[in-house]
mmCIF file of C-alpha atoms in Angstrom:
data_model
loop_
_atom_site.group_PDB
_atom_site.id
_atom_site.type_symbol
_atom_site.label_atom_id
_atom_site.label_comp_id
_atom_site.label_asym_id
_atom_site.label_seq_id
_atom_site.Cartn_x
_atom_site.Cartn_y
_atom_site.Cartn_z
ATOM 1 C CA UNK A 1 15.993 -9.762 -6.404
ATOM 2 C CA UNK A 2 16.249 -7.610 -9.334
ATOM 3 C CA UNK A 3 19.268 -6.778 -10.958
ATOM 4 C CA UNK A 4 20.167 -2.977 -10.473
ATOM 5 C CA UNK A 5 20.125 -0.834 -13.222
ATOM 6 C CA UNK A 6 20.113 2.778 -13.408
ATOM 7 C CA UNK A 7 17.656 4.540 -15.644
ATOM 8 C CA UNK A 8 19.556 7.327 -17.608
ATOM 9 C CA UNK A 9 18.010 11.015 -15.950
ATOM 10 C CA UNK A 10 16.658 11.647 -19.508
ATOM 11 C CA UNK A 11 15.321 7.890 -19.740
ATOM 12 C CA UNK A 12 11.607 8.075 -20.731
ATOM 13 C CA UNK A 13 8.814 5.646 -19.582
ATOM 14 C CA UNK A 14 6.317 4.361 -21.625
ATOM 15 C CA UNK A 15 3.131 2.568 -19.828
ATOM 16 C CA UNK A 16 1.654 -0.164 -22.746
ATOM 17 C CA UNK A 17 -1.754 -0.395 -21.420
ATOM 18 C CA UNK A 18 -5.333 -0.666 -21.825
ATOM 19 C CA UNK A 19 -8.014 1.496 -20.505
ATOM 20 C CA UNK A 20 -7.608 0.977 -16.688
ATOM 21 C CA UNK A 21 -4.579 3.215 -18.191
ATOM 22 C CA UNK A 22 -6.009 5.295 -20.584
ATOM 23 C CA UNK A 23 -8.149 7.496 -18.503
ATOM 24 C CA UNK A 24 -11.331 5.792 -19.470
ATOM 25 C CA UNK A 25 -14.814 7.604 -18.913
ATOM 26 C CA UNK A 26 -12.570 10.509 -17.273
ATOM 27 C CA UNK A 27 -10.525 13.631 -18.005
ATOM 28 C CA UNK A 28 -7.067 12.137 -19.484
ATOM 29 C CA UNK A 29 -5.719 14.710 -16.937
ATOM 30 C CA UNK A 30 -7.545 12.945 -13.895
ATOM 31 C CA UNK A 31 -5.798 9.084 -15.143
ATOM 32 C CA UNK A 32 -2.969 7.607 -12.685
ATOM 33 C CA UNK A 33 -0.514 7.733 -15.366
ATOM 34 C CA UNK A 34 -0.884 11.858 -16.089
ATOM 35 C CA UNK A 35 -0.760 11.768 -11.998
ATOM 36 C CA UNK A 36 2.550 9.601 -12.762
ATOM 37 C CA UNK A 37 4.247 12.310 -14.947
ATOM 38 C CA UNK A 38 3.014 15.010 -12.294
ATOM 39 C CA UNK A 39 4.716 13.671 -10.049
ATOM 40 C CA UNK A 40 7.863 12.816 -11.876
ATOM 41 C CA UNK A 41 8.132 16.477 -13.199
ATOM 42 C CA UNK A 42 7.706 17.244 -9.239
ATOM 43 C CA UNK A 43 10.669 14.921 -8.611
ATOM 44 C CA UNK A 44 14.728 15.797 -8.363
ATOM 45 C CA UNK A 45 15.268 13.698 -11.226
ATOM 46 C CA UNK A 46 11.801 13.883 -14.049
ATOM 47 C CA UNK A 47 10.869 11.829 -16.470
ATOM 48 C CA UNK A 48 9.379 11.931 -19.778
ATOM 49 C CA UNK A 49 6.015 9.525 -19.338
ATOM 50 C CA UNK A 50 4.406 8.095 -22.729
ATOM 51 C CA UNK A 51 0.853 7.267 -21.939
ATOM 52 C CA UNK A 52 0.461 4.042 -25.152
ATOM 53 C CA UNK A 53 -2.437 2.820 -23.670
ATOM 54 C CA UNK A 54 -5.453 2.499 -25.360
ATOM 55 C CA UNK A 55 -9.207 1.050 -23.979
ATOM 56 C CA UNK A 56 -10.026 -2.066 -25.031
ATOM 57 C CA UNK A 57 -6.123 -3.081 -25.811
ATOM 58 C CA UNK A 58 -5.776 -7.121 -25.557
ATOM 59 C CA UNK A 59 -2.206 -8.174 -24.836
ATOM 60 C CA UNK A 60 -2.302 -9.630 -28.543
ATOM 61 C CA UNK A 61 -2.948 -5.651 -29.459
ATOM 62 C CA UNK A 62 0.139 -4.916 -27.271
ATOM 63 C CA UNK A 63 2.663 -7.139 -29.114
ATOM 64 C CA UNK A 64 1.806 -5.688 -32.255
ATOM 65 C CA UNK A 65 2.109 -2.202 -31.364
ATOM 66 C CA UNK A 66 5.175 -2.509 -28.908
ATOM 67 C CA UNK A 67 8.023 -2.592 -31.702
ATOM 68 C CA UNK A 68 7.193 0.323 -32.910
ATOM 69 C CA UNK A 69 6.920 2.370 -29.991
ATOM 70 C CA UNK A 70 9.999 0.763 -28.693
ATOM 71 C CA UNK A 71 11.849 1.897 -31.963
ATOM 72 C CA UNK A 72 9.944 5.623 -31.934
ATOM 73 C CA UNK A 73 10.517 6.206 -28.118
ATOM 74 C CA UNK A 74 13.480 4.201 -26.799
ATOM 75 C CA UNK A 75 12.384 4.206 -23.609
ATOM 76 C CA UNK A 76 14.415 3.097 -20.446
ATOM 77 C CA UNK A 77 11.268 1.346 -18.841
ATOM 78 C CA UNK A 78 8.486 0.167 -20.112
ATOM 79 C CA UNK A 79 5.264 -0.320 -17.675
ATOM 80 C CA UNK A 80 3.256 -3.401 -18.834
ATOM 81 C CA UNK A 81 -0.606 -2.665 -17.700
ATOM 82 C CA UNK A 82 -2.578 -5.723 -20.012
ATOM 83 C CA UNK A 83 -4.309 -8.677 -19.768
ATOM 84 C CA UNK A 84 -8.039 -7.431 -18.137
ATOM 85 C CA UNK A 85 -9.378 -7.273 -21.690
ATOM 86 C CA UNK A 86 -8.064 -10.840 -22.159
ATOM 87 C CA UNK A 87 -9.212 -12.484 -18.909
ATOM 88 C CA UNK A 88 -12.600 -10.463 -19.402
ATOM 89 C CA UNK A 89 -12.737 -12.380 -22.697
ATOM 90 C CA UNK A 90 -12.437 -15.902 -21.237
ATOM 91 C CA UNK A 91 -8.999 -16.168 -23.379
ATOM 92 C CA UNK A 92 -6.726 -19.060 -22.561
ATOM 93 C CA UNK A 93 -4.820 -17.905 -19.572
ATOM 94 C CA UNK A 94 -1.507 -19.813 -21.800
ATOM 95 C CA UNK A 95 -2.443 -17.379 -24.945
ATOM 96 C CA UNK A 96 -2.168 -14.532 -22.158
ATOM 97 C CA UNK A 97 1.181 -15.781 -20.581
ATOM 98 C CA UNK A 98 2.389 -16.905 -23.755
ATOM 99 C CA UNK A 99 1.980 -13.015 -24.898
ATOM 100 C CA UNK A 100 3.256 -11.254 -21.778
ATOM 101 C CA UNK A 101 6.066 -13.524 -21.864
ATOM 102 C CA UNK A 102 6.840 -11.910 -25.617
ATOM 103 C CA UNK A 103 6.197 -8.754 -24.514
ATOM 104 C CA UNK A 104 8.286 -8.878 -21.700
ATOM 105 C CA UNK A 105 11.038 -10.614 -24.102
ATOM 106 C CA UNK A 106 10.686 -7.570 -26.239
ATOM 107 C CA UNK A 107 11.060 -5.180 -23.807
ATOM 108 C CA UNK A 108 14.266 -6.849 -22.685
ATOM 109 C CA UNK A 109 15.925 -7.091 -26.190
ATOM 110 C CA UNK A 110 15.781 -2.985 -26.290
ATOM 111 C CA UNK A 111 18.157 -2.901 -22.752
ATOM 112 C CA UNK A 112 14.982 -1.425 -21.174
ATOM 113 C CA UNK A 113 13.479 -2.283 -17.913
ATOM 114 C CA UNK A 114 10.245 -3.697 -17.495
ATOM 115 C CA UNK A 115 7.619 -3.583 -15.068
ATOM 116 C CA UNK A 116 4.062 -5.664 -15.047
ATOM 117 C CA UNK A 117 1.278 -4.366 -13.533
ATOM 118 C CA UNK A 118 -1.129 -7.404 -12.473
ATOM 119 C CA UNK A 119 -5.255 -6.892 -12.918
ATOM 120 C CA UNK A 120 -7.707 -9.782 -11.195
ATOM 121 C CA UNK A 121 -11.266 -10.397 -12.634
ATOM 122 C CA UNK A 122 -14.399 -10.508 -10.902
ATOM 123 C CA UNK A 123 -15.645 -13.061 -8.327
ATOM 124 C CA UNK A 124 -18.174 -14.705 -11.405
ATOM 125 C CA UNK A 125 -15.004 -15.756 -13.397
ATOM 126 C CA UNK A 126 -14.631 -18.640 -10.928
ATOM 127 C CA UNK A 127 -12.046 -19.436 -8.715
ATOM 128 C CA UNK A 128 -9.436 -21.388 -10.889
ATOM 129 C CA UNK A 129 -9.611 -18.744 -13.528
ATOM 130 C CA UNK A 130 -8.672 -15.924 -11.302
ATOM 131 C CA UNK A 131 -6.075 -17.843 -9.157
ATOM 132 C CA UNK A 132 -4.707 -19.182 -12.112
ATOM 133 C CA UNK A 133 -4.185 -15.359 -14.013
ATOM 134 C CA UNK A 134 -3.070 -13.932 -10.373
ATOM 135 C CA UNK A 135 -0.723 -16.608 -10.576
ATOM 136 C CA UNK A 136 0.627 -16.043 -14.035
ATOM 137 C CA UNK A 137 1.446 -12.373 -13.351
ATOM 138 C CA UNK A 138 3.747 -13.339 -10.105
ATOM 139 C CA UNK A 139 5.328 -16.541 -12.419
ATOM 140 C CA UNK A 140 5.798 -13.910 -15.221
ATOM 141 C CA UNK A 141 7.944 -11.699 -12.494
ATOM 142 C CA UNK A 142 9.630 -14.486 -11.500
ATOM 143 C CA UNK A 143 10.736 -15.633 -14.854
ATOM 144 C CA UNK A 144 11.481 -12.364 -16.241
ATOM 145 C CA UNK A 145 13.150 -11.034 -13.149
ATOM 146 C CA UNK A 146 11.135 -8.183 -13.098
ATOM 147 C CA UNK A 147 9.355 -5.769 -10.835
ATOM 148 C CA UNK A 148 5.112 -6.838 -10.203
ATOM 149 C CA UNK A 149 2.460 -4.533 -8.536
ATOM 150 C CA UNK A 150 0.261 -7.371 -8.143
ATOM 151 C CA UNK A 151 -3.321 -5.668 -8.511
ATOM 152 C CA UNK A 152 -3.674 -1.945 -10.090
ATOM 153 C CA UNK A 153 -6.376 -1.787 -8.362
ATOM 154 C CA UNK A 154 -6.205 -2.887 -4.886
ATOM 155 C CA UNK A 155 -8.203 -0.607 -2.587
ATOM 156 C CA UNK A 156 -10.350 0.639 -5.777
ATOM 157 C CA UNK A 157 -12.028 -2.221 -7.057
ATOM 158 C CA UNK A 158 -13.864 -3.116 -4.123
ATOM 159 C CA UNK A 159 -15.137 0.640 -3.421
ATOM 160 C CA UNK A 160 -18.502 2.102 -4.979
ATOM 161 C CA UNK A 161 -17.367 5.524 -4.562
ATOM 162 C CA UNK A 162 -14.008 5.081 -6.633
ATOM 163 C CA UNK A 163 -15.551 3.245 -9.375
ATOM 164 C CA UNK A 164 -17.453 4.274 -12.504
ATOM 165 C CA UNK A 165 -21.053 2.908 -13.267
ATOM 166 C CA UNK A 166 -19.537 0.351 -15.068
ATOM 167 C CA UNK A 167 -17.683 -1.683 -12.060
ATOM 168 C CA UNK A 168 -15.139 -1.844 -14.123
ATOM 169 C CA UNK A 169 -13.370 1.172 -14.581
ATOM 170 C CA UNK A 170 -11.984 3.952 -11.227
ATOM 171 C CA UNK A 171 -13.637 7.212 -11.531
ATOM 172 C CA UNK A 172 -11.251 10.321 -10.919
ATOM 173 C CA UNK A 173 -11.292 10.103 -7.459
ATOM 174 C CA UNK A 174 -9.827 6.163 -7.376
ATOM 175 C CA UNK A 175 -6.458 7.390 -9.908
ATOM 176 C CA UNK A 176 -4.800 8.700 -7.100
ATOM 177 C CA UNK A 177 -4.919 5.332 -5.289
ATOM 178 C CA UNK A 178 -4.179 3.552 -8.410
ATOM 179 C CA UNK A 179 -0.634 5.585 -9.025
ATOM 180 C CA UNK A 180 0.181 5.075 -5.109
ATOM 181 C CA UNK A 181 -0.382 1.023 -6.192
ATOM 182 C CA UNK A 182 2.346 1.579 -8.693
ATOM 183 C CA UNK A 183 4.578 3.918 -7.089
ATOM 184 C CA UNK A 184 6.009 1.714 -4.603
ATOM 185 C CA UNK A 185 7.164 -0.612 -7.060
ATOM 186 C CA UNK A 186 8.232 2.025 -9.685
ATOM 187 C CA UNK A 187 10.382 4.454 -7.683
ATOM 188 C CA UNK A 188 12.762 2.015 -6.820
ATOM 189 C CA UNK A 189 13.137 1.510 -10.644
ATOM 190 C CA UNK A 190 13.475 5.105 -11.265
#
């Protein structure tokens, strides 16, 4: 059970991601996370929404750049979207943990909440590759105390017509899917 803390009205979120975040291959204003800050600015209470992600972004990339956003922004929660860029790469899923688990530390140091956003690999990574990063997301929760949505893209991944070309990335039509994977988890931070 997470502890409960209350985000301040004002308090802004920043998503640290990588291009399952950044809008890749779309309109920025088709991604899940300017979907996010649509519907926040729809809400009772909205929300300032920093989109830091960039394409390509390895969690290494993230915990270099995450002081200084932390210091510019002071956000009240931080979304952590990385690790496909990693796993894609065949890095050592302890390098990965080892960096989420900083990140997460980070986070935590500022008085912000965090939440991690879990990604899986495809079927050709083997078995004990993907069970073992699936696993290291939930451990990471566990640990940390902190909100998971276990698979941005549950329900997309799977489905030709929300995908781009690539297999890899949701085309417009999949964001909307992709921020109703998140919001479940998020509004109860909000």
């Amino acid at each position: 059970m997470c502890p409960t803390v209350v985000l301040a009205a004002d308090g802004k979120v920043l998503v640290l991601g990588d291009s399952l975040s950044a809008a890749h291959g779309i309109a920025p204003e088709a991604g899940w996370v300017t979907l996010l800050q649509q519907r926040l600015d729809a809400s009772a209470a909205p929300r300032r929404v920093i989109n830091a992600s960039i394409s390509g972004e390895t969690t290494a990339g993230g915990l270099a750049r995450l002081p200084a956003l932390l210091k510019e922004h002071a956000p009240g929660l931080v979304l952590i979207e990385l690790g496909a860029n990693d796993g894609l790469r065949g890095l050592p899923l302890t390098e990965i943990r080892a960096n989420l688990a900083r990140l997460l530390t980070q986070v935590r140091e500022t008085k912000a909440r965090a939440v991690l956003i879990g990604i899986e690999l495809p079927v050709n990574y083997g078995p004990q590759y993907r069970d073992g990063l699936r696993a290291m997301y939930r451990d990471l929760a566990g640990e940390f105390n902190v909100p998971l949505v276990p698979f941005l893209l549950e329900g997309v991944a799977l489905d030709a017509e929300l995908m781009q070309d690539d297999g890899l990335h949701p085309n417009a039509q999949g964001q909307p899917r992709l921020l109703d994977n998140v919001w479940p988890v998020l509004k109860g931070e909000l």
